[in-house]
CSV table of C-alpha atoms in Angstrom, one decimal:
chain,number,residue,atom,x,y,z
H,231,UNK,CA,0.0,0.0,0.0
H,232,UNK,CA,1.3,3.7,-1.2
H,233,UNK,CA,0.8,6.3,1.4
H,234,UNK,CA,0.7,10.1,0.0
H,235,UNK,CA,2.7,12.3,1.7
H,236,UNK,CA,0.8,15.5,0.4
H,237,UNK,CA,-2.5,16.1,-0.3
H,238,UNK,CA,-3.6,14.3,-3.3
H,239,UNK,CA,-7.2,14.3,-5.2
H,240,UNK,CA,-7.1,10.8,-7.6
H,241,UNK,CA,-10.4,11.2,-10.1
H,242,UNK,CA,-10.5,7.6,-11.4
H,243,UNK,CA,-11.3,4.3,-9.2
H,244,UNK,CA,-10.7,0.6,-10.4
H,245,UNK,CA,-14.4,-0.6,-9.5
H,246,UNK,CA,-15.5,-4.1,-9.4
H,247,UNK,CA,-17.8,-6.6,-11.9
H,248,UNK,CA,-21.1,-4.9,-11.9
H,249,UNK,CA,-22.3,-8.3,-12.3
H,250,UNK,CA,-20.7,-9.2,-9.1
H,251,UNK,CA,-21.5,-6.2,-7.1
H,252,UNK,CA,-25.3,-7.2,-8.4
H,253,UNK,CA,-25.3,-10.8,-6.8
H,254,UNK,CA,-23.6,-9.1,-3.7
H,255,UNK,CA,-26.6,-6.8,-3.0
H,256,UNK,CA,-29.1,-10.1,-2.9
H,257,UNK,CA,-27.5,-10.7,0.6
H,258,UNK,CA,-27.2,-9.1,3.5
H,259,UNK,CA,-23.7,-8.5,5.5
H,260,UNK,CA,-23.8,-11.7,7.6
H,261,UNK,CA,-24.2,-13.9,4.8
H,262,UNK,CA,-21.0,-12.1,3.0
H,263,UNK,CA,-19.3,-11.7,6.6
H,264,UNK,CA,-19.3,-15.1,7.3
H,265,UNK,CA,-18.5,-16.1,3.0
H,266,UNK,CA,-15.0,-14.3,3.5
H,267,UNK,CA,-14.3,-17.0,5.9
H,268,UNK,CA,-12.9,-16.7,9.7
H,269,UNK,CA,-10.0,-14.3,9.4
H,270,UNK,CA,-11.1,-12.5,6.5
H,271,UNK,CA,-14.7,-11.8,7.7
H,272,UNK,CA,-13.2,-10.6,10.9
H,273,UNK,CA,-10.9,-8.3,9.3
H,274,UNK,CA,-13.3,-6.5,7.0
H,275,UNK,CA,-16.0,-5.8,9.7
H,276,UNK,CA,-16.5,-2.7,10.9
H,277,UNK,CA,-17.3,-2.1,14.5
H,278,UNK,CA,-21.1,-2.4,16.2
H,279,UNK,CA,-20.1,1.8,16.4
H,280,UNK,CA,-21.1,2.0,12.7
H,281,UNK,CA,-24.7,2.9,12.7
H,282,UNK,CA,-27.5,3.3,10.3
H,283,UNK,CA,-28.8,6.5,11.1
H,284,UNK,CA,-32.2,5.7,10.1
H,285,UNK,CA,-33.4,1.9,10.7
H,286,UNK,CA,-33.8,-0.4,7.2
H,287,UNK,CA,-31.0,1.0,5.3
H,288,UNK,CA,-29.3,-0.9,2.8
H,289,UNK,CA,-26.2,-0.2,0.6
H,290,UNK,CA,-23.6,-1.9,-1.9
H,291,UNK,CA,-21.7,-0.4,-4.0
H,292,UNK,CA,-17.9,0.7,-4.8
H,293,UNK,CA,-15.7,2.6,-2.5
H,294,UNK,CA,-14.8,6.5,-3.1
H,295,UNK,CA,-13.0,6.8,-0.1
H,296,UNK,CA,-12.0,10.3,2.1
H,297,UNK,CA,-9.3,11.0,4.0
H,298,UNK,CA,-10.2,13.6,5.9
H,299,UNK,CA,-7.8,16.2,8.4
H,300,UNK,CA,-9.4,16.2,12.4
H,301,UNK,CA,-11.9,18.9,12.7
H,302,UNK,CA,-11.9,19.3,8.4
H,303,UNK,CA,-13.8,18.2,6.0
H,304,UNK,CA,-12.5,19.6,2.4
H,305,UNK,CA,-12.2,15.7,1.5
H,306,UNK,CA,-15.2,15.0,1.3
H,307,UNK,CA,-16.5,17.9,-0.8
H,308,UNK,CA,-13.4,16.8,-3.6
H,309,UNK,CA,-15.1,13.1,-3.2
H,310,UNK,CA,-18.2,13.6,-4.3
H,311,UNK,CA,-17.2,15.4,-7.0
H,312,UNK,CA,-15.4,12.7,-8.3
H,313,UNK,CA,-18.0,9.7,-7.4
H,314,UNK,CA,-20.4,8.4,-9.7
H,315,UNK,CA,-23.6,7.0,-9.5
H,316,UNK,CA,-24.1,3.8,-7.3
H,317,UNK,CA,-20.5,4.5,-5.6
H,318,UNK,CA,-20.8,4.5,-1.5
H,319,UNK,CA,-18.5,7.4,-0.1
H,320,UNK,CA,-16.7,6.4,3.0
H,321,UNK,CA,-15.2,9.4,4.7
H,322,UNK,CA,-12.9,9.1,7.9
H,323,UNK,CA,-11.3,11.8,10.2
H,324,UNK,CA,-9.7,9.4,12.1
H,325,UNK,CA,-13.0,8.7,13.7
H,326,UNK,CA,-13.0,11.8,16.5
H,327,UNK,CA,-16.5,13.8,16.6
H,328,UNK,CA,-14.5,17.4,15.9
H,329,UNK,CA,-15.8,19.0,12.5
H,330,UNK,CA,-19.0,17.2,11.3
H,331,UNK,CA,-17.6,15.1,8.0
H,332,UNK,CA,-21.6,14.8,6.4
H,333,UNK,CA,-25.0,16.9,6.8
H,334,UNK,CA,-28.2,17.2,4.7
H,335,UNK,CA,-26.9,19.4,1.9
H,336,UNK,CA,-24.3,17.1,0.9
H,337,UNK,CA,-26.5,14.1,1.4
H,338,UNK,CA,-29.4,16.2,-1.2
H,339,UNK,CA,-26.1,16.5,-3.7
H,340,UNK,CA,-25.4,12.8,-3.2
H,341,UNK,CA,-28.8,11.4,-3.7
H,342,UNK,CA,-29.5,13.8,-6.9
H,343,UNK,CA,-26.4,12.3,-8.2
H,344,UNK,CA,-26.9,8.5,-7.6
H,345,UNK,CA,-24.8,7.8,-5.1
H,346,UNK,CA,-25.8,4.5,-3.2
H,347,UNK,CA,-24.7,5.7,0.5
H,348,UNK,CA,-22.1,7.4,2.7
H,349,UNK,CA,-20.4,5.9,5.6
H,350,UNK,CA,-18.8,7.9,7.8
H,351,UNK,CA,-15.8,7.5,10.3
H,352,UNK,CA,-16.8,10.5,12.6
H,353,UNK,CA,-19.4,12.7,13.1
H,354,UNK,CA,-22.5,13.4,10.6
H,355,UNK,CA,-25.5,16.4,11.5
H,356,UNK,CA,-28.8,17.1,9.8
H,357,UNK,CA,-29.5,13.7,10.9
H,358,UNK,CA,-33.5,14.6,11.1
H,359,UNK,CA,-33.1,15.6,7.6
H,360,UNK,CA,-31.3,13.2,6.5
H,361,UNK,CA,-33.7,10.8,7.7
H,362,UNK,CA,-36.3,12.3,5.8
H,363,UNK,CA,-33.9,12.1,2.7
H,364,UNK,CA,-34.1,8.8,3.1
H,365,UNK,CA,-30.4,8.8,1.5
H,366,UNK,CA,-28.7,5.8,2.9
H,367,UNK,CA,-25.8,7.1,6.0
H,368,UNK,CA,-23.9,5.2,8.8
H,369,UNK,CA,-21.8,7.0,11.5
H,370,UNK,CA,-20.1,6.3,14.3
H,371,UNK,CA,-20.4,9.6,15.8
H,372,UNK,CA,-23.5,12.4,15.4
H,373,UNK,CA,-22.1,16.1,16.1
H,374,UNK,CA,-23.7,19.7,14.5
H,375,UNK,CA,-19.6,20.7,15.8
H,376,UNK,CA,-18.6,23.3,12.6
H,377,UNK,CA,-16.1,21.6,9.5
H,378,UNK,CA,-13.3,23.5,8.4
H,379,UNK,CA,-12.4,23.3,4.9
H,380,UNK,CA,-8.6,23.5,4.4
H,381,UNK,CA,-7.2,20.9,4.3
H,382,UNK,CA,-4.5,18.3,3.9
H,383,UNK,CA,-7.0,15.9,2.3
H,384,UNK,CA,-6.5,13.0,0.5
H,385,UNK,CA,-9.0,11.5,-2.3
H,386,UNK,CA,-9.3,7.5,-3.5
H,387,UNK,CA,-6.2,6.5,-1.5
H,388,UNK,CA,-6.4,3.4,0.9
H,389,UNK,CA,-7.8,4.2,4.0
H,390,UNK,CA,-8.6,3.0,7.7
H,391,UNK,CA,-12.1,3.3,8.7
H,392,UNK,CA,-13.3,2.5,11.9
H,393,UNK,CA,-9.9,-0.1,12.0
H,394,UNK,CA,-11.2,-1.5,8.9
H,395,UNK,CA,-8.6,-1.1,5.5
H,396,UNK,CA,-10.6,0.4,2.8
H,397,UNK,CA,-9.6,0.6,-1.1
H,398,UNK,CA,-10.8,2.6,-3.8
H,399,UNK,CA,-13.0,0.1,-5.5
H,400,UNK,CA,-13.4,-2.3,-2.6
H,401,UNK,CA,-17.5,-3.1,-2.3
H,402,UNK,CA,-19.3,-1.6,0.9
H,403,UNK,CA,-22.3,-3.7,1.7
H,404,UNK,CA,-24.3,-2.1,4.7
H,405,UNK,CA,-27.7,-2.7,6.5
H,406,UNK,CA,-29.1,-2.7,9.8
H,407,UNK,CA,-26.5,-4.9,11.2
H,408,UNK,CA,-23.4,-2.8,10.1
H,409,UNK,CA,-20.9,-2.1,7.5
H,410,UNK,CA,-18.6,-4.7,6.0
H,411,UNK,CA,-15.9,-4.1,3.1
H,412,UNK,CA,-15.2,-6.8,0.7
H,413,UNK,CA,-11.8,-6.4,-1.5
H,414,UNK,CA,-12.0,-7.1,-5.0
H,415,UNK,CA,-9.7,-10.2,-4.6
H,416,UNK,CA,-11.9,-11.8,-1.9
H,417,UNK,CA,-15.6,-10.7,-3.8
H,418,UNK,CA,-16.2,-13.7,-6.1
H,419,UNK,CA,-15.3,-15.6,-3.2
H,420,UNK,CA,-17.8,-14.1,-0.2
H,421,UNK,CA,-20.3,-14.5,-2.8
H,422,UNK,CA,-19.9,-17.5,-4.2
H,423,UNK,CA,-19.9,-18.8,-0.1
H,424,UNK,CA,-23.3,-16.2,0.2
H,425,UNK,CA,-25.3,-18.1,-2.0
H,426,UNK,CA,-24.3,-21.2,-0.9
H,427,UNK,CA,-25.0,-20.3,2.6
H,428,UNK,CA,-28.5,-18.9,1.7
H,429,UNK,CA,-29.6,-22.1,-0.2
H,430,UNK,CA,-28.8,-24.2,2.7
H,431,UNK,CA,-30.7,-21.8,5.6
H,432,UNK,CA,-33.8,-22.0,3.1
H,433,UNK,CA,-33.8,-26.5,3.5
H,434,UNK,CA,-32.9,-25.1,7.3
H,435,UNK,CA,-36.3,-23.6,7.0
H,436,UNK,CA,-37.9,-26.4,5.2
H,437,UNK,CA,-37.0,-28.5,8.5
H,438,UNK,CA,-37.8,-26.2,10.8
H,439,UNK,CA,-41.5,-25.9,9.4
H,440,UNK,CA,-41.9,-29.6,9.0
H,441,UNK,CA,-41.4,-30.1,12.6
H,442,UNK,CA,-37.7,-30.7,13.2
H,443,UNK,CA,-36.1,-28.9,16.0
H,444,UNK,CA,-33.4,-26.8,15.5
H,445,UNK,CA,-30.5,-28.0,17.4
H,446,UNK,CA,-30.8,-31.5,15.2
H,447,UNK,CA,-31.4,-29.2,12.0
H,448,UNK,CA,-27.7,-27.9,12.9
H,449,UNK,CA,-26.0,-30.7,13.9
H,450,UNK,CA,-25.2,-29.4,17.4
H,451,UNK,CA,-26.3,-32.8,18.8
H,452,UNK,CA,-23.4,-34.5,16.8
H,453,UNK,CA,-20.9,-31.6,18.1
H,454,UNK,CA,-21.7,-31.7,21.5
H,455,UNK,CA,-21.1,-35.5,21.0
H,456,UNK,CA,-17.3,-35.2,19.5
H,457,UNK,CA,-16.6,-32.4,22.1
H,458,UNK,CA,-17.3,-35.0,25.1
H,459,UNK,CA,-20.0,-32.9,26.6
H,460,UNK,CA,-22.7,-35.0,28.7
H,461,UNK,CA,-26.3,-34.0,28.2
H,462,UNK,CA,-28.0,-35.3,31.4
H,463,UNK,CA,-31.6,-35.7,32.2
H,464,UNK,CA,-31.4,-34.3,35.4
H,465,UNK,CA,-31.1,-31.4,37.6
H,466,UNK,CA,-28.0,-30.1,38.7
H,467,UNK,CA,-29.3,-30.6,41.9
H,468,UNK,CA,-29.9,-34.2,41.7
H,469,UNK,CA,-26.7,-34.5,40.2
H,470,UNK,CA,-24.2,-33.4,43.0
């Protein structure tokens, strides 16, 4: 990974298979979380501080990512110039509430230009408004605290949002249960695992409504076998 040294405002992303990034939205993050596999879906999940600001949001789409100077938000403006429609702008200050990074007039620009979401590492405002919008936003921090525009910014360079790395281009799948960030290298692969995980919940539900109880539906009667554990029909009381 290249770190800039100065500010820098890069107008082109490397985005992913729109065919891809269409089979991604059919899931929601838990299904892709757990496709990446045990490190990987670890790795690219953001922290329960990542909100939805209003409840039933959804977003995928392509990172335009904002580096963003504490208490400054001059990034962000230079980002969604350059984003285009169904990109997700994900903005950081290094996550402290000084200098709201997002509000309701940005969010009105967004929306009119197609933008799928924002997600922002730090404070956003407006959030009535926004709600109303109903332009998809998470945040892990709400402050009306005054932005300063001047800078150093940086534009579509990697970032770390929320202790999560994030590169132009990587896909940012959001709902109610958080934000997750899928590199292109690891996409086929989540969603691949999605859609194999989602065809074998739906026979999970077949059993389930034809009687079958869900600790056999899972298997856990087998596990709890192989780890040795004793399921007694008794009381602990009885058995002391």
């Amino acid at each position: 990974m290249t770190v800039p040294t100065k500010s820098v405002i890069y107008a082109r992303v490397d985005r992913p298979d729109p065919a891809l990034v269409a089979r991604a939205a059919k899931f929601g993050i838990a299904d892709l979380h757990e496709g990446l596999g045990e490190i990987a879906g670890r790795m690219c999940l953001m922290s329960p501080a990542m909100v939805p600001i209003a409840p039933g949001q959804k977003v995928c789409g392509p990172a335009v990512t904002a580096w963003n100077f504490p208490g400054d938000n001059l990034a962000i403006h230079a980002a969604l110039y350059t984003a285009e429609a169904g990109d997700v702008l994900v903005l950081t200050n290094g996550g402290g509430h000084q200098g709201a990074l997002w509000g309701d007039v940005a969010c009105t620009f967004a929306q009119k230009k197609g933008l799928a979401g924002t997600v922002v590492h730090g404070a956003t405002r407006d959030v009535d408004a926004i709600r109303d919008l109903g332009y998809p936003v998470w945040a892990t921090a709400v402050s009306p605290e005054h932005p300063k525009k001047r800078g150093p910014a940086a534009v579509n360079v990697p970032i770390v949002v929320d202790g999560v790395l994030v590169e132009p281009g990587d896909l940012i799948v959001g709902d109610s249960d958080g934000v997750l960030v899928i590199p292109q290298a690891l996409l086929e692969l989540a969603v691949t695992n999605a859609e194999a995980r989602a065809a074998k919940e739906v026979e999970f539900r077949r059993r389930i409504g034809e009687g079958e109880v869900l600790f056999d539906v899972l298997g856990m009667r087998e596990l709890v076998g192989d780890l040795g554990i004793e399921i007694k029909d008794c009381t602990w009381k009885e058995d002391r």
